[in-house]
């Protein structure tokens, strides 16, 4: 495994290896959700590149950029075990040198949900991913369903800007009680960790009702709210039942939907979603 810190080191590797590359962008503090994407990339590409970069441009003022958890040594050990070929660990200056003055701003897809609650977040993500795609020119790049809107934005970005990267969606990996794995789960206290399961419980409640024939989104949201309201440590940010291609809110589910939830559990903001097929 090669650990590189500069773009020029990558250029030398790329020139010496004519293979198909899979890229997995991460912010580190790796868990099984990241590792499932990495394993898939390793099996579907000849070379796997993992980037670990806590990207300042995707954090808003007052968000957790400085506190974001870090564990670079154990991350590198895990990546070595997985057989990853290249790990990119750039500094902020390497990615955003003095004078950097460009932002990639996604369109309509970024106006709702995360885009609304975290202004500039998706533009920050699109900017850094666009840079990673330009630097590595991977054949495939892997993103998790947990951040479904992010996946849609990046897929659109790759197509719209002709970046030629196939954007692959990996399933959400959960702990045994259903909570989606997230680096931010490490912020939760014992009681918050317990309360956080309400997010997945609300999502599965909606899925069960839908399976039993309830397609009216107001009724589904009401049933989800009833679960969230039971947990005094959980404060809802948004609930959405949207079209899986556009995230546009639905009144009635006719041909599948993505149900998304964002909530504060104490001072930690968590997101999750599930996909309902037709
Ligand atoms: P992050 O390090 O949080 O920026 O995440 C890096 C990638 O891992 C993103 O594509 C996420 O969607 C994905 N990811 C995060 N959590 C999970 C999870 N529980 N299951 C699957 N993928 C995940």
PDB file of C-alpha atoms in Angstrom, residues 17-258:
ATOM      1  CA  UNK A  17      -0.094   1.454 -13.794  1.00  0.00           C
ATOM      2  CA  UNK A  18      -2.529   1.030 -16.649  1.00  0.00           C
ATOM      3  CA  UNK A  19      -5.476  -0.375 -14.758  1.00  0.00           C
ATOM      4  CA  UNK A  20      -9.040   0.402 -13.748  1.00  0.00           C
ATOM      5  CA  UNK A  21      -9.290   2.424 -10.563  1.00  0.00           C
ATOM      6  CA  UNK A  22     -12.059   2.664  -7.972  1.00  0.00           C
ATOM      7  CA  UNK A  23     -12.117   5.687  -5.669  1.00  0.00           C
ATOM      8  CA  UNK A  24     -13.743   5.842  -2.240  1.00  0.00           C
ATOM      9  CA  UNK A  25     -13.780   9.382  -0.839  1.00  0.00           C
ATOM     10  CA  UNK A  26     -14.007   9.477   2.977  1.00  0.00           C
ATOM     11  CA  UNK A  27     -13.389  11.772   5.903  1.00  0.00           C
ATOM     12  CA  UNK A  28     -11.740   8.944   7.850  1.00  0.00           C
ATOM     13  CA  UNK A  29     -12.571   7.479  11.279  1.00  0.00           C
ATOM     14  CA  UNK A  30     -13.452   4.432   9.245  1.00  0.00           C
ATOM     15  CA  UNK A  31     -16.234   2.009  10.163  1.00  0.00           C
ATOM     16  CA  UNK A  32     -17.873  -0.982   8.487  1.00  0.00           C
ATOM     17  CA  UNK A  33     -19.950   1.326   6.253  1.00  0.00           C
ATOM     18  CA  UNK A  34     -16.760   2.691   4.699  1.00  0.00           C
ATOM     19  CA  UNK A  35     -15.217  -0.784   4.608  1.00  0.00           C
ATOM     20  CA  UNK A  36     -18.177  -2.239   2.696  1.00  0.00           C
ATOM     21  CA  UNK A  37     -17.631   0.404  -0.024  1.00  0.00           C
ATOM     22  CA  UNK A  38     -13.912  -0.307   0.013  1.00  0.00           C
ATOM     23  CA  UNK A  39     -14.423  -4.071  -0.311  1.00  0.00           C
ATOM     24  CA  UNK A  40     -16.741  -3.535  -3.226  1.00  0.00           C
ATOM     25  CA  UNK A  41     -14.268  -1.210  -4.909  1.00  0.00           C
ATOM     26  CA  UNK A  42     -11.469  -3.729  -4.384  1.00  0.00           C
ATOM     27  CA  UNK A  43     -13.542  -6.496  -5.983  1.00  0.00           C
ATOM     28  CA  UNK A  44     -14.807  -4.395  -8.909  1.00  0.00           C
ATOM     29  CA  UNK A  45     -11.644  -2.455  -9.783  1.00  0.00           C
ATOM     30  CA  UNK A  46      -8.047  -3.500 -10.283  1.00  0.00           C
ATOM     31  CA  UNK A  47      -6.799  -0.691  -8.081  1.00  0.00           C
ATOM     32  CA  UNK A  48      -8.552   0.916  -5.097  1.00  0.00           C
ATOM     33  CA  UNK A  49      -7.835   4.460  -3.910  1.00  0.00           C
ATOM     34  CA  UNK A  50      -9.204   5.725  -0.591  1.00  0.00           C
ATOM     35  CA  UNK A  51      -9.041   9.410   0.210  1.00  0.00           C
ATOM     36  CA  UNK A  52      -9.134  10.575   3.810  1.00  0.00           C
ATOM     37  CA  UNK A  53      -9.776  14.287   3.956  1.00  0.00           C
ATOM     38  CA  UNK A  54     -11.916  16.252   6.375  1.00  0.00           C
ATOM     39  CA  UNK A  55     -13.063  18.765   3.822  1.00  0.00           C
ATOM     40  CA  UNK A  56     -13.465  22.228   5.355  1.00  0.00           C
ATOM     41  CA  UNK A  57     -15.648  23.576   2.540  1.00  0.00           C
ATOM     42  CA  UNK A  58     -18.495  21.195   3.338  1.00  0.00           C
ATOM     43  CA  UNK A  59     -18.813  22.302   6.955  1.00  0.00           C
ATOM     44  CA  UNK A  60     -20.893  25.320   7.865  1.00  0.00           C
ATOM     45  CA  UNK A  61     -20.063  27.924  10.502  1.00  0.00           C
ATOM     46  CA  UNK A  62     -20.519  26.435  13.973  1.00  0.00           C
ATOM     47  CA  UNK A  63     -20.506  22.857  12.668  1.00  0.00           C
ATOM     48  CA  UNK A  64     -18.129  20.154  13.867  1.00  0.00           C
ATOM     49  CA  UNK A  65     -15.167  20.646  11.474  1.00  0.00           C
ATOM     50  CA  UNK A  66     -12.598  21.056  14.258  1.00  0.00           C
ATOM     51  CA  UNK A  67     -14.050  18.300  16.470  1.00  0.00           C
ATOM     52  CA  UNK A  68     -14.619  15.788  13.663  1.00  0.00           C
ATOM     53  CA  UNK A  69     -13.203  12.449  14.933  1.00  0.00           C
ATOM     54  CA  UNK A  70      -9.830  11.353  13.629  1.00  0.00           C
ATOM     55  CA  UNK A  71      -8.033   8.002  13.882  1.00  0.00           C
ATOM     56  CA  UNK A  72      -5.489   8.024  11.085  1.00  0.00           C
ATOM     57  CA  UNK A  73      -3.282   5.216  12.445  1.00  0.00           C
ATOM     58  CA  UNK A  74      -6.079   2.682  12.860  1.00  0.00           C
ATOM     59  CA  UNK A  75      -7.600   3.835   9.546  1.00  0.00           C
ATOM     60  CA  UNK A  76      -4.331   3.099   7.717  1.00  0.00           C
ATOM     61  CA  UNK A  77      -4.072  -0.293   9.419  1.00  0.00           C
ATOM     62  CA  UNK A  78      -7.621  -1.165   8.319  1.00  0.00           C
ATOM     63  CA  UNK A  79      -6.921  -0.040   4.750  1.00  0.00           C
ATOM     64  CA  UNK A  80      -3.734  -2.094   4.652  1.00  0.00           C
ATOM     65  CA  UNK A  81      -5.708  -5.153   5.814  1.00  0.00           C
ATOM     66  CA  UNK A  82      -8.317  -4.556   3.097  1.00  0.00           C
ATOM     67  CA  UNK A  83      -5.640  -4.538   0.406  1.00  0.00           C
ATOM     68  CA  UNK A  84      -6.222  -0.940  -0.688  1.00  0.00           C
ATOM     69  CA  UNK A  85      -3.595   0.180  -3.211  1.00  0.00           C
ATOM     70  CA  UNK A  86      -3.398   3.924  -2.606  1.00  0.00           C
ATOM     71  CA  UNK A  87      -4.466   6.106   0.331  1.00  0.00           C
ATOM     72  CA  UNK A  88      -4.596   9.838  -0.326  1.00  0.00           C
ATOM     73  CA  UNK A  89      -4.202  11.911   2.848  1.00  0.00           C
ATOM     74  CA  UNK A  90      -3.783  15.471   1.606  1.00  0.00           C
ATOM     75  CA  UNK A  91      -3.381  18.567   3.726  1.00  0.00           C
ATOM     76  CA  UNK A  92      -5.940  21.369   3.427  1.00  0.00           C
ATOM     77  CA  UNK A  93      -3.258  23.409   1.596  1.00  0.00           C
ATOM     78  CA  UNK A  94      -2.738  20.616  -0.941  1.00  0.00           C
ATOM     79  CA  UNK A  95      -6.437  20.623  -1.804  1.00  0.00           C
ATOM     80  CA  UNK A  96      -7.071  24.350  -1.415  1.00  0.00           C
ATOM     81  CA  UNK A  97      -3.847  26.210  -2.135  1.00  0.00           C
ATOM     82  CA  UNK A  98      -3.617  29.936  -1.543  1.00  0.00           C
ATOM     83  CA  UNK A  99      -5.807  31.713  -4.091  1.00  0.00           C
ATOM     84  CA  UNK A 100      -8.241  28.825  -4.587  1.00  0.00           C
ATOM     85  CA  UNK A 101     -11.392  30.513  -5.838  1.00  0.00           C
ATOM     86  CA  UNK A 102     -13.783  28.027  -7.438  1.00  0.00           C
ATOM     87  CA  UNK A 103     -16.936  26.390  -6.125  1.00  0.00           C
ATOM     88  CA  UNK A 104     -18.895  23.638  -7.870  1.00  0.00           C
ATOM     89  CA  UNK A 105     -22.534  24.464  -7.150  1.00  0.00           C
ATOM     90  CA  UNK A 106     -25.073  21.704  -7.738  1.00  0.00           C
ATOM     91  CA  UNK A 107     -28.512  22.675  -9.017  1.00  0.00           C
ATOM     92  CA  UNK A 108     -32.069  21.780  -8.024  1.00  0.00           C
ATOM     93  CA  UNK A 109     -31.036  18.529  -6.351  1.00  0.00           C
ATOM     94  CA  UNK A 110     -29.251  20.488  -3.668  1.00  0.00           C
ATOM     95  CA  UNK A 111     -32.042  22.892  -2.773  1.00  0.00           C
ATOM     96  CA  UNK A 112     -33.926  20.558  -0.407  1.00  0.00           C
ATOM     97  CA  UNK A 113     -33.141  18.423   2.663  1.00  0.00           C
ATOM     98  CA  UNK A 114     -29.382  18.597   3.401  1.00  0.00           C
ATOM     99  CA  UNK A 115     -29.043  21.525   1.002  1.00  0.00           C
ATOM    100  CA  UNK A 116     -31.670  23.459   2.916  1.00  0.00           C
ATOM    101  CA  UNK A 117     -30.554  22.531   6.432  1.00  0.00           C
ATOM    102  CA  UNK A 118     -26.848  22.930   5.689  1.00  0.00           C
ATOM    103  CA  UNK A 119     -26.420  25.744   3.150  1.00  0.00           C
ATOM    104  CA  UNK A 120     -23.233  25.285   1.035  1.00  0.00           C
ATOM    105  CA  UNK A 121     -22.695  21.745   2.362  1.00  0.00           C
ATOM    106  CA  UNK A 122     -23.481  20.035  -0.940  1.00  0.00           C
ATOM    107  CA  UNK A 123     -21.502  22.636  -2.898  1.00  0.00           C
ATOM    108  CA  UNK A 124     -18.530  21.875  -0.650  1.00  0.00           C
ATOM    109  CA  UNK A 125     -18.989  18.148  -1.265  1.00  0.00           C
ATOM    110  CA  UNK A 126     -19.401  18.640  -5.019  1.00  0.00           C
ATOM    111  CA  UNK A 127     -16.274  20.812  -5.136  1.00  0.00           C
ATOM    112  CA  UNK A 128     -14.033  18.369  -3.302  1.00  0.00           C
ATOM    113  CA  UNK A 129     -15.383  15.329  -5.160  1.00  0.00           C
ATOM    114  CA  UNK A 130     -14.973  17.117  -8.489  1.00  0.00           C
ATOM    115  CA  UNK A 131     -11.352  17.788  -7.539  1.00  0.00           C
ATOM    116  CA  UNK A 132     -10.822  14.148  -6.499  1.00  0.00           C
ATOM    117  CA  UNK A 133     -12.346  12.952  -9.781  1.00  0.00           C
ATOM    118  CA  UNK A 134     -10.068  15.319 -11.726  1.00  0.00           C
ATOM    119  CA  UNK A 135      -6.978  14.297  -9.766  1.00  0.00           C
ATOM    120  CA  UNK A 136      -7.511  10.527  -9.905  1.00  0.00           C
ATOM    121  CA  UNK A 137      -9.693  10.128 -13.010  1.00  0.00           C
ATOM    122  CA  UNK A 138     -11.098   6.905 -11.519  1.00  0.00           C
ATOM    123  CA  UNK A 139     -13.269   4.542 -13.532  1.00  0.00           C
ATOM    124  CA  UNK A 140     -15.676   4.074 -10.623  1.00  0.00           C
ATOM    125  CA  UNK A 141     -16.342   5.960  -7.408  1.00  0.00           C
ATOM    126  CA  UNK A 142     -18.278   4.541  -4.467  1.00  0.00           C
ATOM    127  CA  UNK A 143     -20.762   6.356  -2.226  1.00  0.00           C
ATOM    128  CA  UNK A 144     -23.036   5.109   0.546  1.00  0.00           C
ATOM    129  CA  UNK A 145     -26.821   5.191   0.515  1.00  0.00           C
ATOM    130  CA  UNK A 146     -26.777   6.746   3.989  1.00  0.00           C
ATOM    131  CA  UNK A 147     -25.982  10.013   2.218  1.00  0.00           C
ATOM    132  CA  UNK A 148     -28.416   9.394  -0.626  1.00  0.00           C
ATOM    133  CA  UNK A 149     -28.843  13.026  -1.672  1.00  0.00           C
ATOM    134  CA  UNK A 150     -25.056  13.336  -1.849  1.00  0.00           C
ATOM    135  CA  UNK A 151     -24.961  10.296  -4.139  1.00  0.00           C
ATOM    136  CA  UNK A 152     -27.569  11.858  -6.450  1.00  0.00           C
ATOM    137  CA  UNK A 153     -25.661  15.150  -6.552  1.00  0.00           C
ATOM    138  CA  UNK A 154     -22.360  13.404  -7.376  1.00  0.00           C
ATOM    139  CA  UNK A 155     -23.941  11.154  -9.987  1.00  0.00           C
ATOM    140  CA  UNK A 156     -25.440  14.272 -11.626  1.00  0.00           C
ATOM    141  CA  UNK A 157     -22.090  16.074 -11.357  1.00  0.00           C
ATOM    142  CA  UNK A 158     -20.227  13.275 -13.108  1.00  0.00           C
ATOM    143  CA  UNK A 159     -22.743  13.229 -15.951  1.00  0.00           C
ATOM    144  CA  UNK A 160     -23.207  16.994 -16.279  1.00  0.00           C
ATOM    145  CA  UNK A 161     -19.492  17.784 -16.349  1.00  0.00           C
ATOM    146  CA  UNK A 162     -18.618  14.699 -18.449  1.00  0.00           C
ATOM    147  CA  UNK A 163     -16.198  13.490 -15.826  1.00  0.00           C
ATOM    148  CA  UNK A 164     -16.594   9.918 -17.069  1.00  0.00           C
ATOM    149  CA  UNK A 165     -16.760   8.383 -13.597  1.00  0.00           C
ATOM    150  CA  UNK A 166     -19.320   5.665 -12.927  1.00  0.00           C
ATOM    151  CA  UNK A 167     -20.895   6.570  -9.584  1.00  0.00           C
ATOM    152  CA  UNK A 168     -21.765   3.435  -7.608  1.00  0.00           C
ATOM    153  CA  UNK A 169     -24.193   3.333  -4.674  1.00  0.00           C
ATOM    154  CA  UNK A 170     -23.442   0.985  -1.762  1.00  0.00           C
ATOM    155  CA  UNK A 171     -26.052  -0.133   0.761  1.00  0.00           C
ATOM    156  CA  UNK A 172     -26.239   1.437   4.226  1.00  0.00           C
ATOM    157  CA  UNK A 173     -24.480  -0.643   6.873  1.00  0.00           C
ATOM    158  CA  UNK A 174     -26.189  -0.619  10.275  1.00  0.00           C
ATOM    159  CA  UNK A 175     -25.460  -1.813  13.769  1.00  0.00           C
ATOM    160  CA  UNK A 176     -27.557  -4.684  15.074  1.00  0.00           C
ATOM    161  CA  UNK A 177     -30.218  -2.334  16.489  1.00  0.00           C
ATOM    162  CA  UNK A 178     -30.617  -0.621  13.128  1.00  0.00           C
ATOM    163  CA  UNK A 179     -28.676   2.608  13.705  1.00  0.00           C
ATOM    164  CA  UNK A 180     -26.808   3.523  10.524  1.00  0.00           C
ATOM    165  CA  UNK A 181     -23.065   3.488  11.152  1.00  0.00           C
ATOM    166  CA  UNK A 182     -21.599   6.976  11.132  1.00  0.00           C
ATOM    167  CA  UNK A 183     -18.353   8.498  12.360  1.00  0.00           C
ATOM    168  CA  UNK A 184     -20.554  11.000  14.224  1.00  0.00           C
ATOM    169  CA  UNK A 185     -22.117   8.210  16.326  1.00  0.00           C
ATOM    170  CA  UNK A 186     -18.957   8.510  18.427  1.00  0.00           C
ATOM    171  CA  UNK A 187     -20.303  11.834  19.759  1.00  0.00           C
ATOM    172  CA  UNK A 188     -23.341  10.132  21.332  1.00  0.00           C
ATOM    173  CA  UNK A 189     -23.596   9.516  25.069  1.00  0.00           C
ATOM    174  CA  UNK A 190     -24.941   6.172  26.247  1.00  0.00           C
ATOM    175  CA  UNK A 191     -28.527   7.448  26.515  1.00  0.00           C
ATOM    176  CA  UNK A 192     -28.295   9.344  23.217  1.00  0.00           C
ATOM    177  CA  UNK A 193     -26.980   6.237  21.490  1.00  0.00           C
ATOM    178  CA  UNK A 194     -30.058   4.395  22.719  1.00  0.00           C
ATOM    179  CA  UNK A 195     -32.414   7.217  21.667  1.00  0.00           C
ATOM    180  CA  UNK A 196     -30.807   7.395  18.207  1.00  0.00           C
ATOM    181  CA  UNK A 197     -32.423   4.084  17.241  1.00  0.00           C
ATOM    182  CA  UNK A 198     -35.696   6.030  16.916  1.00  0.00           C
ATOM    183  CA  UNK A 199     -34.574   7.226  13.461  1.00  0.00           C
ATOM    184  CA  UNK A 200     -34.430   3.729  12.009  1.00  0.00           C
ATOM    185  CA  UNK A 201     -37.537   2.677  13.930  1.00  0.00           C
ATOM    186  CA  UNK A 202     -39.442   5.538  12.308  1.00  0.00           C
ATOM    187  CA  UNK A 203     -38.154   4.568   8.866  1.00  0.00           C
ATOM    188  CA  UNK A 204     -39.073   0.906   9.304  1.00  0.00           C
ATOM    189  CA  UNK A 205     -42.516   1.882  10.642  1.00  0.00           C
ATOM    190  CA  UNK A 206     -43.154   3.774   7.402  1.00  0.00           C
ATOM    191  CA  UNK A 207     -41.867   0.864   5.345  1.00  0.00           C
ATOM    192  CA  UNK A 208     -44.151  -1.594   7.151  1.00  0.00           C
ATOM    193  CA  UNK A 209     -47.181   0.654   6.680  1.00  0.00           C
ATOM    194  CA  UNK A 210     -46.330   1.063   2.989  1.00  0.00           C
ATOM    195  CA  UNK A 211     -45.989  -2.713   2.623  1.00  0.00           C
ATOM    196  CA  UNK A 212     -49.464  -2.971   4.143  1.00  0.00           C
ATOM    197  CA  UNK A 213     -50.923  -0.633   1.535  1.00  0.00           C
ATOM    198  CA  UNK A 214     -50.636   2.849   3.082  1.00  0.00           C
ATOM    199  CA  UNK A 215     -49.330   5.133   0.323  1.00  0.00           C
ATOM    200  CA  UNK A 216     -50.466   8.547   1.582  1.00  0.00           C
ATOM    201  CA  UNK A 217     -47.320  10.395   2.647  1.00  0.00           C
ATOM    202  CA  UNK A 218     -49.087  12.520   5.267  1.00  0.00           C
ATOM    203  CA  UNK A 219     -50.214   9.362   7.068  1.00  0.00           C
ATOM    204  CA  UNK A 220     -46.767   7.811   6.800  1.00  0.00           C
ATOM    205  CA  UNK A 221     -45.078  10.931   8.177  1.00  0.00           C
ATOM    206  CA  UNK A 222     -47.581  11.115  11.031  1.00  0.00           C
ATOM    207  CA  UNK A 223     -46.749   7.559  12.062  1.00  0.00           C
ATOM    208  CA  UNK A 224     -43.019   8.349  11.897  1.00  0.00           C
ATOM    209  CA  UNK A 225     -43.469  11.507  13.979  1.00  0.00           C
ATOM    210  CA  UNK A 226     -45.284   9.513  16.651  1.00  0.00           C
ATOM    211  CA  UNK A 227     -42.122   7.440  17.111  1.00  0.00           C
ATOM    212  CA  UNK A 228     -39.767  10.424  17.098  1.00  0.00           C
ATOM    213  CA  UNK A 229     -41.970  12.305  19.588  1.00  0.00           C
ATOM    214  CA  UNK A 230     -41.592   9.477  22.114  1.00  0.00           C
ATOM    215  CA  UNK A 231     -37.856  10.181  22.398  1.00  0.00           C
ATOM    216  CA  UNK A 232     -37.232  13.405  24.280  1.00  0.00           C
ATOM    217  CA  UNK A 233     -33.523  13.315  23.324  1.00  0.00           C
ATOM    218  CA  UNK A 234     -34.384  13.396  19.609  1.00  0.00           C
ATOM    219  CA  UNK A 235     -35.393  16.625  17.840  1.00  0.00           C
ATOM    220  CA  UNK A 236     -36.488  16.305  14.232  1.00  0.00           C
ATOM    221  CA  UNK A 237     -34.810  18.446  11.579  1.00  0.00           C
ATOM    222  CA  UNK A 238     -36.698  17.093   8.579  1.00  0.00           C
ATOM    223  CA  UNK A 239     -38.740  14.153   7.353  1.00  0.00           C
ATOM    224  CA  UNK A 240     -39.112  13.664   3.638  1.00  0.00           C
ATOM    225  CA  UNK A 241     -40.771  11.194   1.328  1.00  0.00           C
ATOM    226  CA  UNK A 242     -39.434  11.995  -2.089  1.00  0.00           C
ATOM    227  CA  UNK A 243     -39.038  10.717  -5.595  1.00  0.00           C
ATOM    228  CA  UNK A 244     -35.851   8.629  -5.684  1.00  0.00           C
ATOM    229  CA  UNK A 245     -34.470  10.430  -8.754  1.00  0.00           C
ATOM    230  CA  UNK A 246     -35.220  14.028  -7.799  1.00  0.00           C
ATOM    231  CA  UNK A 247     -35.990  14.000  -4.050  1.00  0.00           C
ATOM    232  CA  UNK A 248     -39.108  16.038  -4.918  1.00  0.00           C
ATOM    233  CA  UNK A 249     -41.711  15.573  -2.171  1.00  0.00           C
ATOM    234  CA  UNK A 250     -44.516  13.121  -2.916  1.00  0.00           C
ATOM    235  CA  UNK A 251     -48.086  13.253  -1.671  1.00  0.00           C
ATOM    236  CA  UNK A 252     -48.782   9.656  -2.577  1.00  0.00           C
ATOM    237  CA  UNK A 253     -46.229   6.936  -3.291  1.00  0.00           C
ATOM    238  CA  UNK A 254     -46.894   5.528  -6.727  1.00  0.00           C
ATOM    239  CA  UNK A 255     -43.613   4.156  -8.004  1.00  0.00           C
ATOM    240  CA  UNK A 256     -41.128   3.864  -5.176  1.00  0.00           C
ATOM    241  CA  UNK A 257     -39.789   6.537  -2.872  1.00  0.00           C
ATOM    242  CA  UNK A 258     -36.889   7.486  -0.689  1.00  0.00           C
TER     243      UNK A 258
END
